[in-house]
Coordinates of C-alpha atoms in Angstrom, one line a residue:
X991 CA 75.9 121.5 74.1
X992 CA 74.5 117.9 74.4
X993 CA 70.9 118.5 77.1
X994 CA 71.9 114.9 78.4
X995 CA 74.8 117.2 80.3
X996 CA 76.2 117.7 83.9
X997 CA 78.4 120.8 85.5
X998 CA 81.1 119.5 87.1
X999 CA 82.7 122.1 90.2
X1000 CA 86.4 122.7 89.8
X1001 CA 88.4 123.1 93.0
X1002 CA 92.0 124.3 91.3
X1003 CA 91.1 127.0 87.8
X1004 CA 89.6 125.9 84.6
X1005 CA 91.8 126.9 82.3
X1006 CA 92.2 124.9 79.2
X1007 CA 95.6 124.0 78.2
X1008 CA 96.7 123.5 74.5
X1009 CA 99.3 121.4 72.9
X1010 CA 102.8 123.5 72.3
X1011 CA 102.8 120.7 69.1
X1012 CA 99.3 122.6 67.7
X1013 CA 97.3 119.2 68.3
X1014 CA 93.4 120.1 68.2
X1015 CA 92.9 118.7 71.8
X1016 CA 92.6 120.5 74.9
X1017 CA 92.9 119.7 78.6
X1018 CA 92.0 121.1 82.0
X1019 CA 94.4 119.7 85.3
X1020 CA 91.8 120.5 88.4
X1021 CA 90.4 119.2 91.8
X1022 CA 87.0 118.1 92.5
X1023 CA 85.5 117.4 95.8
X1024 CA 83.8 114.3 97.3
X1025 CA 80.9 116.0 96.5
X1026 CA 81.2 116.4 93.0
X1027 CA 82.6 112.8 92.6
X1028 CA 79.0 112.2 93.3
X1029 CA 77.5 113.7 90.7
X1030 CA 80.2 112.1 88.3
X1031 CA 80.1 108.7 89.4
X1032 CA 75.9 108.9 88.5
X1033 CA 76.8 109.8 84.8
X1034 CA 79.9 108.7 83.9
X1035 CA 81.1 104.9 83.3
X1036 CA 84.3 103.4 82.5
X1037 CA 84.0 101.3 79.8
X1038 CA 86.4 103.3 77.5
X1039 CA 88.8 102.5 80.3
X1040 CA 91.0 99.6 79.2
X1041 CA 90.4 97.6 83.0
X1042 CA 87.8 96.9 84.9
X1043 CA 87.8 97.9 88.4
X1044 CA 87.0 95.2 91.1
X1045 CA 88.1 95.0 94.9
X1046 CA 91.6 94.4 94.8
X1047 CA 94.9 95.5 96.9
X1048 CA 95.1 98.6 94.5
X1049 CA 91.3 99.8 96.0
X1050 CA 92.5 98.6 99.1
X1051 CA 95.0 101.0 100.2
X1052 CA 93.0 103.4 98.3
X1053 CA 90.3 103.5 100.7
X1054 CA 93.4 102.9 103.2
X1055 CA 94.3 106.6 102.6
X1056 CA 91.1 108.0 102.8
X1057 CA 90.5 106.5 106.3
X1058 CA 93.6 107.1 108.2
X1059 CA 95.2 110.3 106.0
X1060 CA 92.3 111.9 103.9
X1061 CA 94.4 115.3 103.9
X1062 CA 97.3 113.2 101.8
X1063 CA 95.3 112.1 99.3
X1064 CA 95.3 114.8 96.8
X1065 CA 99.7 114.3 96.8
X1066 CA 99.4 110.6 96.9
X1067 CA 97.1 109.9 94.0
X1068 CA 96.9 110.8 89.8
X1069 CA 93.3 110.7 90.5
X1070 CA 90.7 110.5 87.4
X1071 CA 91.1 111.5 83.4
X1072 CA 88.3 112.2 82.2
X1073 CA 87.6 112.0 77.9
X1074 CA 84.2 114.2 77.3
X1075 CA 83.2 115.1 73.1
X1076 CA 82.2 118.0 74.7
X1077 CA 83.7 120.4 77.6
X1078 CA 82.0 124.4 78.0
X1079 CA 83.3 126.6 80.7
X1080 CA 81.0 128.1 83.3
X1081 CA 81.2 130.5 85.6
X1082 CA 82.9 130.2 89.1
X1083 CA 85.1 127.7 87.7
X1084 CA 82.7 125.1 86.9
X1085 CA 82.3 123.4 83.4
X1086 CA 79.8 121.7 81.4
X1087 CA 80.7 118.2 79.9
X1088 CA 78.7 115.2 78.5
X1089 CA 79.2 111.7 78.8
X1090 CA 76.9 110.5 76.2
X1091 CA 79.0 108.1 73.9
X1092 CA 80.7 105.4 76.3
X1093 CA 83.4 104.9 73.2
X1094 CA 85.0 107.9 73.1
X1095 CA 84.0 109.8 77.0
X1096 CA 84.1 108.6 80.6
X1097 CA 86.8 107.3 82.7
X1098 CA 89.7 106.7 80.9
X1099 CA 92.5 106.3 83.8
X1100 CA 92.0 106.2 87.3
X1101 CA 88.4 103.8 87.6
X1102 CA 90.5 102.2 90.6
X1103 CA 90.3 105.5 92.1
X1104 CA 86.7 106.4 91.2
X1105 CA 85.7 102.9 92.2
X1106 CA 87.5 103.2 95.7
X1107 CA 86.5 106.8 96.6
X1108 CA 82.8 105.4 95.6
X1109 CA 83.4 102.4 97.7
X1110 CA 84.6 104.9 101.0
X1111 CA 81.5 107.1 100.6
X1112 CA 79.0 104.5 100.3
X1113 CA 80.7 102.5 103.2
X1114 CA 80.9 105.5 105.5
X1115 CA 77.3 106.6 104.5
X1116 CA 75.6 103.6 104.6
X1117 CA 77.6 100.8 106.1
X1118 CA 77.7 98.8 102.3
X1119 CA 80.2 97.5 100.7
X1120 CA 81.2 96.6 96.7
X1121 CA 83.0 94.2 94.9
X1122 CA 82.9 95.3 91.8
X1123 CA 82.2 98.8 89.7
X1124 CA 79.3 97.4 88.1
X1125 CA 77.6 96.6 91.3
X1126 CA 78.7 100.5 92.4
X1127 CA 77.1 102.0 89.8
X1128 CA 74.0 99.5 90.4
X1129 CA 73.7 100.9 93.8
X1130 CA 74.4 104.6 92.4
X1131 CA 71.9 104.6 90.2
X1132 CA 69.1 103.1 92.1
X1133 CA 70.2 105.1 95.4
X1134 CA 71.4 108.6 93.7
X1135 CA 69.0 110.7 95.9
X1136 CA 69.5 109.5 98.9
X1137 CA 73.3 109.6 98.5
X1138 CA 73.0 113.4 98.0
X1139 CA 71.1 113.9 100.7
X1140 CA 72.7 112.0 103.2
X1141 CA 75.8 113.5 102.1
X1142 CA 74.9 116.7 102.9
X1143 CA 74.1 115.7 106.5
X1144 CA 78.0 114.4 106.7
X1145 CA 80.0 116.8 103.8
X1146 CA 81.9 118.5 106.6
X1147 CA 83.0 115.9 108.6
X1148 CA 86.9 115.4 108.7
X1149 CA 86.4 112.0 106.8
X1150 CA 85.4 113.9 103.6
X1151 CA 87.7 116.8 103.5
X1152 CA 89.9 115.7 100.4
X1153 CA 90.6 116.9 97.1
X1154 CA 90.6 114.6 94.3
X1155 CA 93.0 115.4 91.3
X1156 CA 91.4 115.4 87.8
X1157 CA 91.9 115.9 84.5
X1158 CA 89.9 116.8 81.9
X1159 CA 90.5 115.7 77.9
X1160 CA 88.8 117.2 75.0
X1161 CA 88.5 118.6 71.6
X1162 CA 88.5 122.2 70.2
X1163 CA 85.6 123.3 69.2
X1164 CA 85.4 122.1 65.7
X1165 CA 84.8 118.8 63.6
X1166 CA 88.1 118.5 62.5
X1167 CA 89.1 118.4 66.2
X1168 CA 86.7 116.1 67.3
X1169 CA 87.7 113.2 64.1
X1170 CA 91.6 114.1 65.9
X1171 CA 90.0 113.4 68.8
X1172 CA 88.1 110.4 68.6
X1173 CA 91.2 109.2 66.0
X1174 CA 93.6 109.9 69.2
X1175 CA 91.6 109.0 72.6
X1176 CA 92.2 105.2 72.6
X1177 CA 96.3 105.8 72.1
X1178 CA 95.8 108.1 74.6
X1179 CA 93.7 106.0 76.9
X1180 CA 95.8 102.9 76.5
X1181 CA 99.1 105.1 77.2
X1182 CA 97.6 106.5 80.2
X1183 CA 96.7 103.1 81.3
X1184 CA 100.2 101.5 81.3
X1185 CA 101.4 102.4 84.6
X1186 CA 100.4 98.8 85.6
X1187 CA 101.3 96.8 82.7
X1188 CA 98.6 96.8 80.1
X1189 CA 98.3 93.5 78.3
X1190 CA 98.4 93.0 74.4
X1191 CA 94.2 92.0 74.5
X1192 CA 93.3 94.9 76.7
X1193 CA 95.2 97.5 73.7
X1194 CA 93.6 95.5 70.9
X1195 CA 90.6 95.1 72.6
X1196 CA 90.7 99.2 73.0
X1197 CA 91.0 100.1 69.2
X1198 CA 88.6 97.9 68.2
X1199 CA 90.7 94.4 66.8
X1200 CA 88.5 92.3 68.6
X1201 CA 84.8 94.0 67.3
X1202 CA 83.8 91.3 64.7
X1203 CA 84.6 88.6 66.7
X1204 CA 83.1 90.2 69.9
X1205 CA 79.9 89.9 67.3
X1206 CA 79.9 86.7 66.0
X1207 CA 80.7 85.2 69.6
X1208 CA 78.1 87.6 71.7
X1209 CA 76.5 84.3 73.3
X1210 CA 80.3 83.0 75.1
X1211 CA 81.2 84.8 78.8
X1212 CA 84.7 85.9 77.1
X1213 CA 87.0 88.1 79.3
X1214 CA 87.4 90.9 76.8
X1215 CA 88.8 93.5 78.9
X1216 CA 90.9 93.6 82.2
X1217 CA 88.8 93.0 85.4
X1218 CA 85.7 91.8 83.8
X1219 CA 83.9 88.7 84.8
X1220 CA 83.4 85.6 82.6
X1221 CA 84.4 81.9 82.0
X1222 CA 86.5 82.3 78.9
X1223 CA 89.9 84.0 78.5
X1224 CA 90.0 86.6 75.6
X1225 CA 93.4 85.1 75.1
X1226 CA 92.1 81.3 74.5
X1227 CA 89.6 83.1 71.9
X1228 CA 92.2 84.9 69.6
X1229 CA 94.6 81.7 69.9
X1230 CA 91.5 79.8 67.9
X1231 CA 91.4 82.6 65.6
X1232 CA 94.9 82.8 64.7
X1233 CA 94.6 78.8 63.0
X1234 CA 92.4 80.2 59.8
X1235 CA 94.9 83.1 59.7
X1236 CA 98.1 80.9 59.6
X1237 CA 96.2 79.6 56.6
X1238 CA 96.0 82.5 55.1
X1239 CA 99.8 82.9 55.9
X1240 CA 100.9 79.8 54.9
X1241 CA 98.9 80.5 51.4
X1242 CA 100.3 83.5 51.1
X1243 CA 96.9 85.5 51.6
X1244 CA 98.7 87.5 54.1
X1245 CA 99.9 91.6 53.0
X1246 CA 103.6 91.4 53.0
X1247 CA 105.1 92.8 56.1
X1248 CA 103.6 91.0 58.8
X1249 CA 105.9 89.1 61.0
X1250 CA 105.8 84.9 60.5
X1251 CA 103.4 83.3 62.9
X1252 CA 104.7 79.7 64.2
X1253 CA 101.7 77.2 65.3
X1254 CA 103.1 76.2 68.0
X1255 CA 102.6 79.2 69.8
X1256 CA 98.8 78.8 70.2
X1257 CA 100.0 76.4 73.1
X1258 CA 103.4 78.2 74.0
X1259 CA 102.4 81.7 73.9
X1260 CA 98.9 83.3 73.8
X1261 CA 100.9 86.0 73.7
X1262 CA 102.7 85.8 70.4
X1263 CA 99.2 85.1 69.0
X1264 CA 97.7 88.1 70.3
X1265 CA 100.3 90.2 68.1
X1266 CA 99.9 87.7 65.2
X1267 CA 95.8 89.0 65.4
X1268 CA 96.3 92.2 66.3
X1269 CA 98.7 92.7 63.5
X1270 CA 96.5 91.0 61.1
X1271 CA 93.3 93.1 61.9
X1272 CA 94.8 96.4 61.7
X1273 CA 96.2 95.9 58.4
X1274 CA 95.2 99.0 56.1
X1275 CA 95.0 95.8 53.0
X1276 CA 91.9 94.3 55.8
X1277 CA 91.0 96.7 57.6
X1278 CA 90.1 100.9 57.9
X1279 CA 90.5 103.1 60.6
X1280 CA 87.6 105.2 62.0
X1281 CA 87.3 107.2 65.1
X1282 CA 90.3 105.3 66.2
X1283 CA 89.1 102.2 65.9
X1284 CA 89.7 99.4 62.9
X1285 CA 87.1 98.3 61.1
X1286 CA 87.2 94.9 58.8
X1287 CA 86.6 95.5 55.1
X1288 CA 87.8 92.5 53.5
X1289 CA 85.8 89.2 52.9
X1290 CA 88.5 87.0 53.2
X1291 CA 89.5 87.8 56.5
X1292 CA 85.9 87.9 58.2
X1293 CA 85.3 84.3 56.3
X1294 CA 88.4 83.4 58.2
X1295 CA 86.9 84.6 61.8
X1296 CA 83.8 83.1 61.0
X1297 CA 85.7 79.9 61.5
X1298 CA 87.0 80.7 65.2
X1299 CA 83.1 79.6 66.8
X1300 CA 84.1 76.3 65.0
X1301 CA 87.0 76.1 66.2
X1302 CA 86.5 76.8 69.7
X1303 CA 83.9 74.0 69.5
X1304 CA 86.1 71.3 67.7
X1305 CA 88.3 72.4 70.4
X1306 CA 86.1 70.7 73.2
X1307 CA 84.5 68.2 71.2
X1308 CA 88.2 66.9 70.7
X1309 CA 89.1 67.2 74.4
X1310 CA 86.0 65.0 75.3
X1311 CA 87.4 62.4 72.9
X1312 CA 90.8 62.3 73.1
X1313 CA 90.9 59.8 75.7
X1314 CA 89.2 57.4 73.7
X1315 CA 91.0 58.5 70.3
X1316 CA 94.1 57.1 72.3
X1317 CA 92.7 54.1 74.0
X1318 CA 91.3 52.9 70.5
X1319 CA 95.2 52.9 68.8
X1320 CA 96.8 50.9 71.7
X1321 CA 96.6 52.9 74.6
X1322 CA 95.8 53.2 77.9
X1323 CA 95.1 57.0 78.8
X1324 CA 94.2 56.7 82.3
X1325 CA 97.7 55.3 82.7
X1326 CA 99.5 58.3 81.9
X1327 CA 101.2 59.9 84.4
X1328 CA 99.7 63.3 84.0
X1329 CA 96.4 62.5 83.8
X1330 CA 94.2 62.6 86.6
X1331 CA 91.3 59.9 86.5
X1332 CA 89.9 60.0 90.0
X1333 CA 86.0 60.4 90.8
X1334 CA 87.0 64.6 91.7
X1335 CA 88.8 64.6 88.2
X1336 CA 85.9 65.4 86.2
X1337 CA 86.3 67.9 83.7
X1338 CA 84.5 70.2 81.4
X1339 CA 86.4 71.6 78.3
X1340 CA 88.0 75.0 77.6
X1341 CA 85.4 76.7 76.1
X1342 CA 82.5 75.5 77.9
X1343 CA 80.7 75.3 73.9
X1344 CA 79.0 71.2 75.2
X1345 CA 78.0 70.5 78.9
X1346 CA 79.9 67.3 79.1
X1347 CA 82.5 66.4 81.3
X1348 CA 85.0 63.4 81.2
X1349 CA 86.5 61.0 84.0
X1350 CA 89.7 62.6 83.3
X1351 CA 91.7 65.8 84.0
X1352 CA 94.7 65.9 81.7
X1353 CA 96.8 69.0 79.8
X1354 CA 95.8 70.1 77.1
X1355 CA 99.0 69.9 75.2
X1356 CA 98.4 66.4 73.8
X1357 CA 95.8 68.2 71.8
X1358 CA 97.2 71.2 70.8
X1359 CA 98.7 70.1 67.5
X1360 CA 95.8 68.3 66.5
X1361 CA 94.0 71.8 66.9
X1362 CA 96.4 73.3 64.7
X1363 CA 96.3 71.0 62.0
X1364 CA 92.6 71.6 61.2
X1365 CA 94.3 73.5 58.6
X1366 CA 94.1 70.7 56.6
X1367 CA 90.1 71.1 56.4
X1368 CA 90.4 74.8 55.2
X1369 CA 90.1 75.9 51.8
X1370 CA 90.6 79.0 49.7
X1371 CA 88.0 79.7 47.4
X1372 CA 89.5 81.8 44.6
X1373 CA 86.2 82.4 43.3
X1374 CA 84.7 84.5 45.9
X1375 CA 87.9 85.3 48.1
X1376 CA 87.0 83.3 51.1
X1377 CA 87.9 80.4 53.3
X1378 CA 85.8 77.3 53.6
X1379 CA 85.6 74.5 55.2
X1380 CA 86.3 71.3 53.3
X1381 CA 84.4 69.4 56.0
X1382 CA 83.0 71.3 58.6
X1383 CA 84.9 69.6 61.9
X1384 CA 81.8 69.7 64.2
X1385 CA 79.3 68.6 61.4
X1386 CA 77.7 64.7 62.0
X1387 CA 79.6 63.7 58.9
X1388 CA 83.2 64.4 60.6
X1389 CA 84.2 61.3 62.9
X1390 CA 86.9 62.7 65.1
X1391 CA 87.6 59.1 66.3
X1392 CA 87.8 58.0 62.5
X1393 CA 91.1 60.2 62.7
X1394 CA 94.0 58.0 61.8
X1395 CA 96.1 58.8 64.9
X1396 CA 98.3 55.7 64.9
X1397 CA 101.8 57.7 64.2
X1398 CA 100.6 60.6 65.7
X1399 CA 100.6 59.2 69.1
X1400 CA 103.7 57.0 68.0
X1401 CA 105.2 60.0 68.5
X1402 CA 103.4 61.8 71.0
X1403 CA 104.3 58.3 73.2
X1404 CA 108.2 58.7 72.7
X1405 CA 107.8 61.5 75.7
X1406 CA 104.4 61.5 77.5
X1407 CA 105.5 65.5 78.3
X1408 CA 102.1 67.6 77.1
X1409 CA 104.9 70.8 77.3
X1410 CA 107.0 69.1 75.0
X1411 CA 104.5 67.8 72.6
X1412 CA 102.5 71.5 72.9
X1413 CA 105.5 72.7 71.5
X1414 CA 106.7 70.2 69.0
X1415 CA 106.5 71.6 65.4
X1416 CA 106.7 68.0 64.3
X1417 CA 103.6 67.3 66.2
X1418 CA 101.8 70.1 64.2
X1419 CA 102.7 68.2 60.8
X1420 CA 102.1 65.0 61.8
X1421 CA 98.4 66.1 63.1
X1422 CA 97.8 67.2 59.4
X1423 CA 99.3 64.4 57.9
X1424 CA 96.5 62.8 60.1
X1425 CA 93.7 64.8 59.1
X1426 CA 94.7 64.1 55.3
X1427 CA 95.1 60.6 55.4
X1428 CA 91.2 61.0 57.1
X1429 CA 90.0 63.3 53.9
X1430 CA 91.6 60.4 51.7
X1431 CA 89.8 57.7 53.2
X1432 CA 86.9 59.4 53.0
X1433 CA 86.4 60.3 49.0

């Protein structure tokens, strides 16, 4: 057993129960007390846990319960499930587990609950309160002592006489268990998770489909998993990453098998994108699976993620200059109905990649399929098996307003609707017909 270790008091037997199906993972179905939740709060995290718990209505009539009906708790609640590498049983029904590796052990369901019993004790003991788990376990960690000890003063006061259910989840005692273990804990965790509807980014994000690009963009504030804090939508993100991808589709660099991904759902739906990626990724002809989570072994496809940072930045660089894109081919932008030009319209772009705001708040739609047409810039080195960019679209030597835009905005004129031009296919073609006139003119 792992020395970095805590014992963990079971109110309800510690029997391990086994799988009728002869899978190599155990559990234990217990109670602990308030007091116990002490000592687990101080070691164990939650960031195998799909979400992210914050203050919401959910930790709300948590601590609700605990206030007016503490005695109903342990009937109205799933409580906590726990994932530990390692679980030893003790004496007097206590056990000895570890929480070492944050990938594969901590919370894995119920951090609303952990974060709200937390929230009651700290509340109750010392008059704080938190709006988030990372701010908790902040105060925990810094505060641990004195939280025992004035808990000990209080323990049998009526306020902290509940039970709260657990469960505990963990391999057999040998490494053939633990690789079905760690292969098994994120289907497990995500499953466990979907009593509130789980979205598509929080299950890719929790078998690792998003790893490499979590790497290559470590210095954007992206939203990765469900409750976290940042400026950028995971969902935005994989959108950018799915253009380089339809290349590959649309030069048939893709495995057979994997369901045809239409452009104009990186406006229309994020959604359809995140299953296009997710799909993509976990592709055994990309991509092996270890400890449950994929892991990119191709070259082609991480030269075609190294193009999202791009991406994301053309992304802004062309919502800065759209306006002027249109007012240089016979239009007047600020005239359009949709778009807000007022002194309090200033706006920064998606991706927050320049600090430059415009006199103009307007959807996003009218650039949408000139995103999607970068494809025309991308191509397929045979040589080496990996994308390039024929001109890189945020380099000095590519003039966005240079763009011959003159039919695309014919069209995009005919109905001033950004929804409708979002989702135009036409749209799509015509912005790549616009980028190759641009190569063209350039040679």
């Amino acid at each position: 057993m792992n020395n970095n270790s805590i014992i963990l008091k079971l109110e309800h037997g510690s029997e391990a129960q086994v799988s009728r199906e002869s899978v190599k993972i155990r559990k234990i179905v217990s109670s602990i007390s308030p007091a116990t939740l002490i000592r687990l709060v101080k070691d164990a995290d939650n960031q195998i846990n799909p979400r992210t718990a914050t203050t919401n209505p959910i930790t709300k009539a948590i601590y609700e319960t605990l206030d007016t009906s503490p005695e109903l708790f342990w009937f109205k609640t799933k409580g906590i499930l726990l994932a530990t590498e390692n679980c030893e049983r003790l004496e007097r029904n206590r056990v000895r587990v570890t929480f070492n590796n944050s990938t594969y052990e901590g919370i894995m369901d119920g951090g609303h609950n952990t974060f709200a019993i937390a929230r009651f004790i700290i509340d109750k003991l010392f008059g704080k309160t938190f709006k988030t788990w990372k701010e908790c376990k902040h105060f925990w960690s810094e505060n641990y002592d004195e939280i025992v000890e004035k808990f000990k003063e209080h323990e049998h006061e009526p306020m902290f006489r509940f039970s709260i259910p657990i469960e505990l989840v963990f391999p057999a005692e040998s490494e053939e268990a633990k690789e079905e273990y760690y292969t098994s804990i994120a289907e497990i965790c995500s499953a466990r998770n979907n009593n509130i509807q789980l979205k598509e980014t929080a299950k890719g994000n929790q078998v690792g489909c998003y790893d490499y690009l979590k790497e290559r963009l470590s210095g954007y504030e992206i939203i990765w998993k469900t409750g976290e804090k940042g400026k950028i939508k995971s969902e935005d993100v994989i959108a950018m990453a799915c253009i380089p991808l339809y290349f590959l589709q649309e030069a048939n660099l893709l495995p057979k098998g994997i369901k045809k991904f239409n452009r104009v759902n990186l406006y229309s739906s994020k959604t359809q994108c995140v299953t296009f990626f997710n799909e993509v990724i976990s592709n055994e002809a990309f991509s092996v699976q270890e400890h449950g989570k994929y892991i990119i072994t191709s070259p082609l496809l991480k030269s075609a993620l190294d193009m999202t940072e791009v991406i994301m930045q053309y992304f802004d660089i062309l919502y800065v200059s759209f306006p002027d894109m249109y007012n240089k081919n016979q239009g007047s932008f600020g005239r359009i109905s949709c778009v807000k030009n007022d002194e309090k319209s200033r706006s920064l772009p998606l991706f927050k990649t320049i600090n430059t705001t415009i006199p103009y708040t307007y959807p996003d739609g009218f650039i949408y399929p000139l995103i999607g047409g970068v494809v025309s810039l991308i191509e397929y080195d045979d040589m080496n098996d990996i994308l390039k960019w024929k001109i890189n679209p945020t380099s000095s030597h590519f003039k966005p307003k240079e763009i011959p835009l003159l039919k695309y905005l014919g069209w995009l004129r005919k109905d001033l609707d950004p929804q409708h031009n979002g989702k135009n296919q036409l749209m799509y073609l015509e912005a790549e017909e616009a980028y190759e006139a641009y190569l063209k003119k350039r040679r």
